[in-house]
Short mmCIF file of C-alpha atoms and ligand atoms in Angstrom, two decimals:
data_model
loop_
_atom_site.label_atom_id
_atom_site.label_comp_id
_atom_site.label_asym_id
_atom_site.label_seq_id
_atom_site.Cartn_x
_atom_site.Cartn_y
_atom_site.Cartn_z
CA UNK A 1325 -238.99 20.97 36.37
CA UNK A 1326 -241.74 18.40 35.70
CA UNK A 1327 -241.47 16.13 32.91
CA UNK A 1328 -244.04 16.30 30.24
CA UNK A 1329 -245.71 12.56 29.75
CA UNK A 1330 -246.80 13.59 26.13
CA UNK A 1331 -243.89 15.96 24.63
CA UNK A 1332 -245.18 15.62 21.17
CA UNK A 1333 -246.67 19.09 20.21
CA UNK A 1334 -243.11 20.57 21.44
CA UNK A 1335 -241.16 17.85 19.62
CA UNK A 1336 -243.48 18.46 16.35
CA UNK A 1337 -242.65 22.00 16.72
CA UNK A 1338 -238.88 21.53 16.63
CA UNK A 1339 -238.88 19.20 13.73
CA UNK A 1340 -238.01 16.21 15.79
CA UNK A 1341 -239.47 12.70 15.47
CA UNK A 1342 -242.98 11.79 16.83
CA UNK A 1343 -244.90 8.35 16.95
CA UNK A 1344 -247.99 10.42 15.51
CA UNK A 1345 -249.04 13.83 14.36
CA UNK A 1346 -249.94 16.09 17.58
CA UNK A 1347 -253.40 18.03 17.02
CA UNK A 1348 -254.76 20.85 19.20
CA UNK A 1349 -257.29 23.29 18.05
CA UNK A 1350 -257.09 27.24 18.02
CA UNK A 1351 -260.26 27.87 20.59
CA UNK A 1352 -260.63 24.93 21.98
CA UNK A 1353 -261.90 25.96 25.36
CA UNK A 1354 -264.70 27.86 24.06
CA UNK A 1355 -268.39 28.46 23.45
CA UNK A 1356 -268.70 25.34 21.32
CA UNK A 1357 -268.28 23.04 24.18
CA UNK A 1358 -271.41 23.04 26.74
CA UNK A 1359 -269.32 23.07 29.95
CA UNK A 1360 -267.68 26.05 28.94
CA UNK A 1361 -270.96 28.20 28.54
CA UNK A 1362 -272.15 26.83 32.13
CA UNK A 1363 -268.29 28.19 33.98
CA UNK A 1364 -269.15 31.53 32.04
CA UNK A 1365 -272.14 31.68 33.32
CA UNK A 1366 -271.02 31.19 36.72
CA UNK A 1367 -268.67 33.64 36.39
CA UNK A 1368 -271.27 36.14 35.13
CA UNK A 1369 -269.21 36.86 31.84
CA UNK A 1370 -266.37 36.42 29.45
CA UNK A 1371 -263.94 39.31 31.68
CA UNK A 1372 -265.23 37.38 34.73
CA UNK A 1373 -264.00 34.05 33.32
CA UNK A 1374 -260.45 35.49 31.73
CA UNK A 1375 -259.75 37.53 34.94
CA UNK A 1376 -260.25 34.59 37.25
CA UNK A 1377 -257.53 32.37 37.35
CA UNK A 1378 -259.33 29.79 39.49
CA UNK A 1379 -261.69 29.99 35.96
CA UNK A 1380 -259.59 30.44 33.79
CA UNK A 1381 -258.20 27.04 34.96
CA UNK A 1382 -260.90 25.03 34.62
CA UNK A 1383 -262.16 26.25 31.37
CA UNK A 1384 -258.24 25.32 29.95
CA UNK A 1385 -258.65 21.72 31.10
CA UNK A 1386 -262.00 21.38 30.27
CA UNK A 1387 -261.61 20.33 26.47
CA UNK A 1388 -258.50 18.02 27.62
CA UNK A 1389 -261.03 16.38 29.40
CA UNK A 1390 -263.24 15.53 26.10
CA UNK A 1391 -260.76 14.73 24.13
CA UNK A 1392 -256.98 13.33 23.55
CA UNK A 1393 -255.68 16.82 22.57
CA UNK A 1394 -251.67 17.46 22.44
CA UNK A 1395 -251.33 20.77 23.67
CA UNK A 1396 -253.97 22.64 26.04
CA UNK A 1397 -254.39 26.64 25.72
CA UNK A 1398 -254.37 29.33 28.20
CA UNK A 1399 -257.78 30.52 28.65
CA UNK A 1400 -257.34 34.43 28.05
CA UNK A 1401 -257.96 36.68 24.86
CA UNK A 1402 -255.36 38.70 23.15
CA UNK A 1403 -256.90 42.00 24.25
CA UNK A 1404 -256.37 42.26 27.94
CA UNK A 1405 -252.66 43.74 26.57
CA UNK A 1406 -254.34 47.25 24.92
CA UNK A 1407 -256.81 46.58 28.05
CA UNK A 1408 -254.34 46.79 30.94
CA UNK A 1409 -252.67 50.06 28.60
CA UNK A 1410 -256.24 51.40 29.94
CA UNK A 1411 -258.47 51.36 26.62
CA UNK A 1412 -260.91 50.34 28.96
CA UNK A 1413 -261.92 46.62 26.76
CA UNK A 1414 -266.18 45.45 27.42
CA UNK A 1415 -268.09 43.02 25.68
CA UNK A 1416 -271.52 44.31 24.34
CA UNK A 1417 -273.69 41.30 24.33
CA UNK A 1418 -273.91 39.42 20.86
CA UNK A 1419 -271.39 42.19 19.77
CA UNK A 1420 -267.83 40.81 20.50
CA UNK A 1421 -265.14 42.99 22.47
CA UNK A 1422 -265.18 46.68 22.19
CA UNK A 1423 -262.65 49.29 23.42
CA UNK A 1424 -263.87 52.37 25.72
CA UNK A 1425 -261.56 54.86 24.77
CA UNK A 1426 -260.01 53.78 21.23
CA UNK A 1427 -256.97 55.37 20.14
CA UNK A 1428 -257.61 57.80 17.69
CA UNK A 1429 -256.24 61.69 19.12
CA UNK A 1430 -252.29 62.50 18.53
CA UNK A 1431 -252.49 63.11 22.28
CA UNK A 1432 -253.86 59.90 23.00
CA UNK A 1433 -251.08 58.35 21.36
CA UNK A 1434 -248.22 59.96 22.64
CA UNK A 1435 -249.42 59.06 25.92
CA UNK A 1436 -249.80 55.45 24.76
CA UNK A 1437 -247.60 53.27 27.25
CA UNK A 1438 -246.04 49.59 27.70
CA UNK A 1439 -247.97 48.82 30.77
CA UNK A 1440 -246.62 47.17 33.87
CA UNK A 1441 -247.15 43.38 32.87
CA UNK A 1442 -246.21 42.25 36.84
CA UNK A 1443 -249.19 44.43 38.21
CA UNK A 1444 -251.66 44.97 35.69
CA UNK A 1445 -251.72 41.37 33.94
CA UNK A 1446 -250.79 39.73 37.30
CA UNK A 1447 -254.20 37.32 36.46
CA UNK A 1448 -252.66 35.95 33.70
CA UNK A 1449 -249.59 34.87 35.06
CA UNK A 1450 -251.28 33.21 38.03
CA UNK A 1451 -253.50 31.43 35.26
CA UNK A 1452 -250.41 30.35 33.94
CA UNK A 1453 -249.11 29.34 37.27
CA UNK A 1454 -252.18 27.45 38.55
CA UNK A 1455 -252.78 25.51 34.97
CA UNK A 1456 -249.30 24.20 35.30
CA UNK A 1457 -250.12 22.64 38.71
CA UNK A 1458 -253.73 21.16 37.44
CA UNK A 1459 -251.81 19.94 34.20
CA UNK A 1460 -249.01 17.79 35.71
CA UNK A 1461 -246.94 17.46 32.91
CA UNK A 1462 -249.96 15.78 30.94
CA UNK A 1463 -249.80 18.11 28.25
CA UNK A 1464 -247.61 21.41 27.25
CA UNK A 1465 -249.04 24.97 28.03
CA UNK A 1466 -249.43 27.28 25.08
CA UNK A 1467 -249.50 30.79 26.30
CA UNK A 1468 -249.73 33.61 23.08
CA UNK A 1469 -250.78 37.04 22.21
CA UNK A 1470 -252.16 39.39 19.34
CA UNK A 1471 -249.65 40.28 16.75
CA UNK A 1472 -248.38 44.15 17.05
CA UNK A 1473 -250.61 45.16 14.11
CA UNK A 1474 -253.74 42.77 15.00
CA UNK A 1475 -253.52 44.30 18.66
CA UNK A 1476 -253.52 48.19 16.57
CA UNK A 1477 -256.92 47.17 14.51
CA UNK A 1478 -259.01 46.77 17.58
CA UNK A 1479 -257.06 49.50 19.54
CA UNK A 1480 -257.75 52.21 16.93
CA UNK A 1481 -261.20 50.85 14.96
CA UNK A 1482 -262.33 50.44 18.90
CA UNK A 1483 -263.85 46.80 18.45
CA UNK A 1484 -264.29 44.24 15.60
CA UNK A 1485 -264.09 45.92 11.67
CA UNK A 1486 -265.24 44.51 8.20
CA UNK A 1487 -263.12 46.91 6.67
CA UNK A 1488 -260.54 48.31 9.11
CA UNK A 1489 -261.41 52.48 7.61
CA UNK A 1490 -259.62 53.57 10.49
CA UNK A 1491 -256.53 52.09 11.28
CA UNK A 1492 -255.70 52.04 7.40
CA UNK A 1493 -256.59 55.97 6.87
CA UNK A 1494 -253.90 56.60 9.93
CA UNK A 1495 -251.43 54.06 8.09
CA UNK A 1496 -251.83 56.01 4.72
CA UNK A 1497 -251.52 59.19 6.51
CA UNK A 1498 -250.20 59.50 9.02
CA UNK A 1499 -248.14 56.37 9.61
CA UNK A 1500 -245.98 57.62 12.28
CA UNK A 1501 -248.08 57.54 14.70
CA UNK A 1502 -249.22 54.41 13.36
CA UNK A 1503 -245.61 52.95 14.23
CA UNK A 1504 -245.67 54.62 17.64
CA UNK A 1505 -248.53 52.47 18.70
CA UNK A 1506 -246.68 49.31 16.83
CA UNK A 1507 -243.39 49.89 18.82
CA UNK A 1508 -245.41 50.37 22.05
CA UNK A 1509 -247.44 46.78 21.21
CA UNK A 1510 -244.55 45.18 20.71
CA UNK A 1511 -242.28 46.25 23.77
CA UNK A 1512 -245.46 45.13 25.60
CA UNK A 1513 -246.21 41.87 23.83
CA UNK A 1514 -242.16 40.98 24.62
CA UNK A 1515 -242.77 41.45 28.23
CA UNK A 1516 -245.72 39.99 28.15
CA UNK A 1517 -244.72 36.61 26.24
CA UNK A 1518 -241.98 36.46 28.47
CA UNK A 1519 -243.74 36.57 31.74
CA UNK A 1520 -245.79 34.08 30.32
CA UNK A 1521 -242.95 32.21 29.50
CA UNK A 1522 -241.33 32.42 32.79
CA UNK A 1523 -245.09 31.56 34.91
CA UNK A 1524 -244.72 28.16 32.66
CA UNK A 1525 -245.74 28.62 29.35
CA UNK A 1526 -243.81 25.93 27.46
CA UNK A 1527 -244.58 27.32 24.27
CA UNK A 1528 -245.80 30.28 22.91
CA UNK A 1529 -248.09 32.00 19.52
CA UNK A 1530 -248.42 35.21 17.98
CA UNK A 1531 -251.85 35.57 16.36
CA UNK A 1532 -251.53 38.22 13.40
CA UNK A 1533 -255.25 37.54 12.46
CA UNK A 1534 -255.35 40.81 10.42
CA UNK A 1535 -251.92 41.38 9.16
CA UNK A 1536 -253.23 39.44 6.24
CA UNK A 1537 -255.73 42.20 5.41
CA UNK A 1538 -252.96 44.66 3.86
CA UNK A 1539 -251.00 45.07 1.19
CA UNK A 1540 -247.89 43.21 0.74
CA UNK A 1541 -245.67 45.85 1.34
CA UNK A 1542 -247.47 47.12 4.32
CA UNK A 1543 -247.94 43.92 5.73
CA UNK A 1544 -243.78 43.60 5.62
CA UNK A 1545 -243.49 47.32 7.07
CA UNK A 1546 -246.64 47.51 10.08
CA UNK A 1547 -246.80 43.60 10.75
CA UNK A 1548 -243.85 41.39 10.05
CA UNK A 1549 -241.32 43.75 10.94
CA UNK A 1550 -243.08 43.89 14.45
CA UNK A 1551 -243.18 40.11 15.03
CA UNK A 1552 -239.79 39.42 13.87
CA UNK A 1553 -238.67 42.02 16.60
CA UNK A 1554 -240.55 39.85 19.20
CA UNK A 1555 -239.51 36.54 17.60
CA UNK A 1556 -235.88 38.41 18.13
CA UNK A 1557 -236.81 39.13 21.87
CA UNK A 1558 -238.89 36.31 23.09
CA UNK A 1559 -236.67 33.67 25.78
CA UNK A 1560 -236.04 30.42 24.05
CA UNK A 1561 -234.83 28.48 26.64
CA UNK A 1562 -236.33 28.28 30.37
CA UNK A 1563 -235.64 25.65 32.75
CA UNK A 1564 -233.61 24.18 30.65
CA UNK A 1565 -236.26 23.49 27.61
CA UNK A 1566 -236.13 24.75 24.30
CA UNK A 1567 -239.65 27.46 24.37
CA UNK A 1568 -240.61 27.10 20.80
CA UNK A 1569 -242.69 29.70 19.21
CA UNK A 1570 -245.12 29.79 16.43
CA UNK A 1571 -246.25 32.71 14.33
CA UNK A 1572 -249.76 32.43 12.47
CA UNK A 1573 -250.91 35.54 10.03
CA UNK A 1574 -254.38 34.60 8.44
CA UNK A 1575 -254.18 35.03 5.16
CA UNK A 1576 -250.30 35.22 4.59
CA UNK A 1577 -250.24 32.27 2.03
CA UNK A 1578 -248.44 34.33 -0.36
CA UNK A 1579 -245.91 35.56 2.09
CA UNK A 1580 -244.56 32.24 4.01
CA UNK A 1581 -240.85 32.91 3.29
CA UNK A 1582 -240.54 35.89 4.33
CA UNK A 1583 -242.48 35.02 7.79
CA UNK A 1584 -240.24 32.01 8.02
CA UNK A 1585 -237.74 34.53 7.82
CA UNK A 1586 -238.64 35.75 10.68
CA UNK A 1587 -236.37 33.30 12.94
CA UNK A 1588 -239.94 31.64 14.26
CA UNK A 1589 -240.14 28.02 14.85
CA UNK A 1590 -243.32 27.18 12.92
CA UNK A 1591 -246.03 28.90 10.85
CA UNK A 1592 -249.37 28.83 11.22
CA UNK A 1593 -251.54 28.27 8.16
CA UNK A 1594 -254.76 29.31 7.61
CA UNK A 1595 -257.46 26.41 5.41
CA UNK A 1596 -256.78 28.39 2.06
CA UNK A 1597 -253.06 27.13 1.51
CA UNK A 1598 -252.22 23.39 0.25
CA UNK A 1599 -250.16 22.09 3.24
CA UNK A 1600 -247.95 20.13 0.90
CA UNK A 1601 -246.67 22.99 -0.92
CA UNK A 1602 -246.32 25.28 1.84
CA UNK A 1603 -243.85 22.56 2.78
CA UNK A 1604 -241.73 22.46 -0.49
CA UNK A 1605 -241.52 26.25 0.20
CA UNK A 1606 -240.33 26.89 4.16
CA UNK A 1607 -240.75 23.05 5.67
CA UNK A 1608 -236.78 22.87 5.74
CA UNK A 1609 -236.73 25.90 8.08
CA UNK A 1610 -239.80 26.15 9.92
CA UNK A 1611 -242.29 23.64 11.07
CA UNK A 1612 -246.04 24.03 9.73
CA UNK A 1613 -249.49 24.29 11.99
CA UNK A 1614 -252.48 23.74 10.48
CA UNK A 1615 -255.20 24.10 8.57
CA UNK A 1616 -258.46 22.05 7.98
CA UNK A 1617 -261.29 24.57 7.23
CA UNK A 1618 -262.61 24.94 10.38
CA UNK A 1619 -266.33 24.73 8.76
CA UNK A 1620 -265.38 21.09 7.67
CA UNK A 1621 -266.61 20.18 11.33
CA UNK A 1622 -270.24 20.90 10.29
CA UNK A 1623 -269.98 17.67 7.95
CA UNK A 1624 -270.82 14.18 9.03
CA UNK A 1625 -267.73 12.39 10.70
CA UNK A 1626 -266.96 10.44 7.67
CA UNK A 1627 -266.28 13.45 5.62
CA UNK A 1628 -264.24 14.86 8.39
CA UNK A 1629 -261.84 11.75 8.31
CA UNK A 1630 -261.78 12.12 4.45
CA UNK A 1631 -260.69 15.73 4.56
CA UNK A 1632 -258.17 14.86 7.96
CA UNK A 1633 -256.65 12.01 5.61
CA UNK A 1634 -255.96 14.59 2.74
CA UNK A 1635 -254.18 17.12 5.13
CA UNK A 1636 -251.93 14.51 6.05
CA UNK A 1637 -251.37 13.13 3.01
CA UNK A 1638 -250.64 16.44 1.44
CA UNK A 1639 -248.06 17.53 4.56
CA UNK A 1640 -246.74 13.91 3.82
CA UNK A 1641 -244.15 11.83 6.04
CA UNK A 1642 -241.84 12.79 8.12
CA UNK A 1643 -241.95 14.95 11.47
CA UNK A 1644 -242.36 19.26 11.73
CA UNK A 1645 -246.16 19.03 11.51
CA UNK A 1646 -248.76 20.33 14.36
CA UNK A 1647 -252.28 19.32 13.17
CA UNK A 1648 -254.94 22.21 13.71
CA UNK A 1649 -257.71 23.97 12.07
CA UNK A 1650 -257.13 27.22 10.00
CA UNK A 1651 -258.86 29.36 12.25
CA UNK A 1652 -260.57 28.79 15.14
CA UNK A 1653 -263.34 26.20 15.99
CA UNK A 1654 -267.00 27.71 15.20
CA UNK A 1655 -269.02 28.09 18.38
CA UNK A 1656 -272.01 26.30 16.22
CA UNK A 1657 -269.32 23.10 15.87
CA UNK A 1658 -271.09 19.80 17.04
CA UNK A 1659 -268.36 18.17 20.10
CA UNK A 1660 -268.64 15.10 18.91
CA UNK A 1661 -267.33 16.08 15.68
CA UNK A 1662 -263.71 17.72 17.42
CA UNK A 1663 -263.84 14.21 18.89
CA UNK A 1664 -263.81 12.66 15.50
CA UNK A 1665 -261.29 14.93 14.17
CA UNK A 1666 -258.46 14.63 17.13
CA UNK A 1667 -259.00 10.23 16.51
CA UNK A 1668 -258.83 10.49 12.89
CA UNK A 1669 -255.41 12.50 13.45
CA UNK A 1670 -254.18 10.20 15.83
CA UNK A 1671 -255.31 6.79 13.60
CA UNK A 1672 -254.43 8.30 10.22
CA UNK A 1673 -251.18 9.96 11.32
CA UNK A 1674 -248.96 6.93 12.53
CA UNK A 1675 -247.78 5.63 9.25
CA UNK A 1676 -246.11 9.24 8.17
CA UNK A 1677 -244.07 8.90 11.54
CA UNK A 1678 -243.08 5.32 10.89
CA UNK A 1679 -239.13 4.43 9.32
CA UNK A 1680 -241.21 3.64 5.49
CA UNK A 1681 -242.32 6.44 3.75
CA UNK A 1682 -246.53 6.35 3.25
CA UNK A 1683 -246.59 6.92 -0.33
O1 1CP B 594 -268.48 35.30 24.84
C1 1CP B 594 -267.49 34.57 24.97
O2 1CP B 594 -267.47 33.58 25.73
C2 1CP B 594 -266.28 35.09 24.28
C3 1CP B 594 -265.75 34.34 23.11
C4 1CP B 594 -264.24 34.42 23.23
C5 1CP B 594 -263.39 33.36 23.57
C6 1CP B 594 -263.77 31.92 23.84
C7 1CP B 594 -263.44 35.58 23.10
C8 1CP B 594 -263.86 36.97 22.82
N1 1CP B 594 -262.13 35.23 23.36
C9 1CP B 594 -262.06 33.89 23.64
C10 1CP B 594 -260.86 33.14 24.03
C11 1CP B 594 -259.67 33.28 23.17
N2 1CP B 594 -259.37 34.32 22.32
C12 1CP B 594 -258.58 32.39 23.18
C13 1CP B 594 -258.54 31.23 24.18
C14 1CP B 594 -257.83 30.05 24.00
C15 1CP B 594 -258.32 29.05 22.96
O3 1CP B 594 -257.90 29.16 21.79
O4 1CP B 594 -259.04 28.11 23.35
C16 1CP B 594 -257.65 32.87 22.23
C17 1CP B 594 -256.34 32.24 21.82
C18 1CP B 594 -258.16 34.08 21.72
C19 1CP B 594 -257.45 34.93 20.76
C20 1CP B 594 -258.16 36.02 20.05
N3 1CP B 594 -259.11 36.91 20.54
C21 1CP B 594 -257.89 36.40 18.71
C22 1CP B 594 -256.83 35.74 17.85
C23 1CP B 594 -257.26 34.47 17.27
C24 1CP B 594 -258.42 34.51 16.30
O5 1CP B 594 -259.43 33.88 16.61
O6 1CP B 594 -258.26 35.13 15.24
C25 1CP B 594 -258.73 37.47 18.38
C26 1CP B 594 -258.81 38.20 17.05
C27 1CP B 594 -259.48 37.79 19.54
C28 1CP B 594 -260.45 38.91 19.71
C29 1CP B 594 -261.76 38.39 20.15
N4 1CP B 594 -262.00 38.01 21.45
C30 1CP B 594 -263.28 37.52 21.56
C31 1CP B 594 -263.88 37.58 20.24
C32 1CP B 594 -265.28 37.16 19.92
C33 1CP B 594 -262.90 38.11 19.39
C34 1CP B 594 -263.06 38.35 17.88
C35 1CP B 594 -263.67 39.68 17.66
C36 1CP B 594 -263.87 40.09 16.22
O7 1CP B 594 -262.91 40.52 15.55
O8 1CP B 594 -265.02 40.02 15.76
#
């Protein structure tokens, strides 16, 4: 068991005490940073990069390197699940990832099945593995995965959507089938956390970037209900550390009780919620992650800091708060301006921690 030198980000997540506020930011180790675009290149492209673990490592450390981030991220994407299920996932160039065969046919469907995680996601785990060993305890390892229904959108619509036609005509008509596919994502994402968990993932996120796209009702019955079952099945414990987990839907503002309700550790929170008052609401059950607008980084440093200072001050003092963007970093996003953002967190966060309240 190594011992991590900078627990914070773990501690944050279960509520407990922490000199400052940790801060780590959702796509870090991506096309923003310079280095990153050269070790894709190398590796000829994205798949090339995710699929190799020796990669895959170096890409995770690389924004550690930069900057005095909490946490570091496994370098992967959510969709090599529905890809080792045989979709058959590609990236068109300038088009984002699209699926082969989408699931669309009855038959198709019924065939659907939770793939072998050991054999067919084998890279991941190794990536997991190996970025352990490079990390040395510096840092804890987030591993995470796509959110039942978020994993269904790109499975059925067959790549990105601006509307999501076809994954919401099958949930209106036939949702059966609909569910079929959710139980299957979820059995997988289960096995899949927890192989990720067990390789050395010390703590792990759900991203439910769509869920937040439906109706309340349907969000409870094709989302929620599908991450509290993997909230319910994920391990908690391994090697004798709590394995906290964190549950982000973009754009479920309205519906943070009944996702703290899910038994998760912390919520996510996208830029559109006040941070304060998402704390009056679930902060004495869950801790809270988040949520500068990510498109705050295109502003000079000093307006970052401004807008850092009133995230803080609105979360307030006192510990159960992980520091990150809303969504992830814009590949446009000037370095330099991350950098400011993880200092001002650091500088600005200390007197919440300390025994006299701030304000
Ligand atoms: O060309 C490139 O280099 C690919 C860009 C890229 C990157 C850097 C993709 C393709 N995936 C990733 C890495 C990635 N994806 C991480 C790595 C760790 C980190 O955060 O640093 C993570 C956690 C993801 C998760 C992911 N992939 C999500 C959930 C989070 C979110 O951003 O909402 C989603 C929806 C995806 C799908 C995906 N993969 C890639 C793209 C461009 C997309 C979005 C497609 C779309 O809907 O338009």
């Amino acid at each position: 068991m190594t011992i991590l030198k900078n627990d914070t980000f773990i501690k944050a997540l279960l509520r407990q005490p922490t000199p400052y506020t940790p801060v780590w930011i959702m796509r870090q180790a991506g096309r923003y940073l310079p280095e990153y675009n050269a070790t894709r290149k190398r590796a000829g492209s994205f798949l090339g990069l995710a699929k190799n673990p020796g990669f895959a490592t170096e890409v995770t450390l690389q924004p550690l390197e930069r900057f005095p981030l909490d946490a570091a991220i496994l370098f992967s994407d959510i969709l090599t699940v529905p890809d080792a299920m045989g979709l058959g996932l590609y990236f068109a160039e300038g088009e984002g990832p699209k699926f082969e065969r989408p699931l669309r046919e009855e038959a198709a469907v019924n065939k659907l099945a939770v793939p072998d995680i050991g054999s067919t996601l084998r890279y991941v785990t190794d990536a997991v593995s190996q970025i352990r060993r490079a990390l040395g305890g510096r840092v804890p390892l987030i591993g995470f995965s796509g959110s039942p229904y978020t994993l269904a959108c790109y499975m059925i619509e067959g790549g990105g959507s601006a509307d999501f036609r076809t994954i919401k005509t099958m949930l209106y008509e036939r949702p059966d089938l609909l569910h079929r596919i959710l139980d299957i994502n979820a059995q997988s994402v289960i096995a899949y956390l927890n192989a990720r968990i067990e390789a050395g993932a010390q703590a792990v996120m759900i991203f439910d970037t769509w869920g937040g796209s439906l109706p309340a009702a349907a969000y409870r019955e094709f989302s929620l209900a599908y991450i509290q079952r993997i909230v319910a099945g994920l391990i908690k414990t391994c090697d004798g550390a709590r394995v906290p987990n964190i549950v982000f839907t973009k754009g479920g503002g309205l519906w943070l009780e009944d996702i703290a309700a899910t038994g998760c550790d912390a919520v996510g929170l996208d830029w559109t919620c006040d941070i304060g008052a998402a704390r009056a609401r679930v902060g004495g059950k869950v801790a809270l992650q988040g949520n500068l607008d990510p498109m705050t980084l295109f502003a000079q440093p000093e307006a970052i800091r401004a807008q850092v200072a009133a995230v803080l001050a609105s979360y307030g003092h006192g510990p159960g708060h992980v520091f990150n963007l809303g969504h992830g970093v814009s590949q446009f996003t000037n370095p330099d301006h991350v950098g400011a953002l993880v200092e001002a967190v650091h500088e600005f966060s200390r007197p919440y921690h300390s025994g006299q309240a701030a304000h």
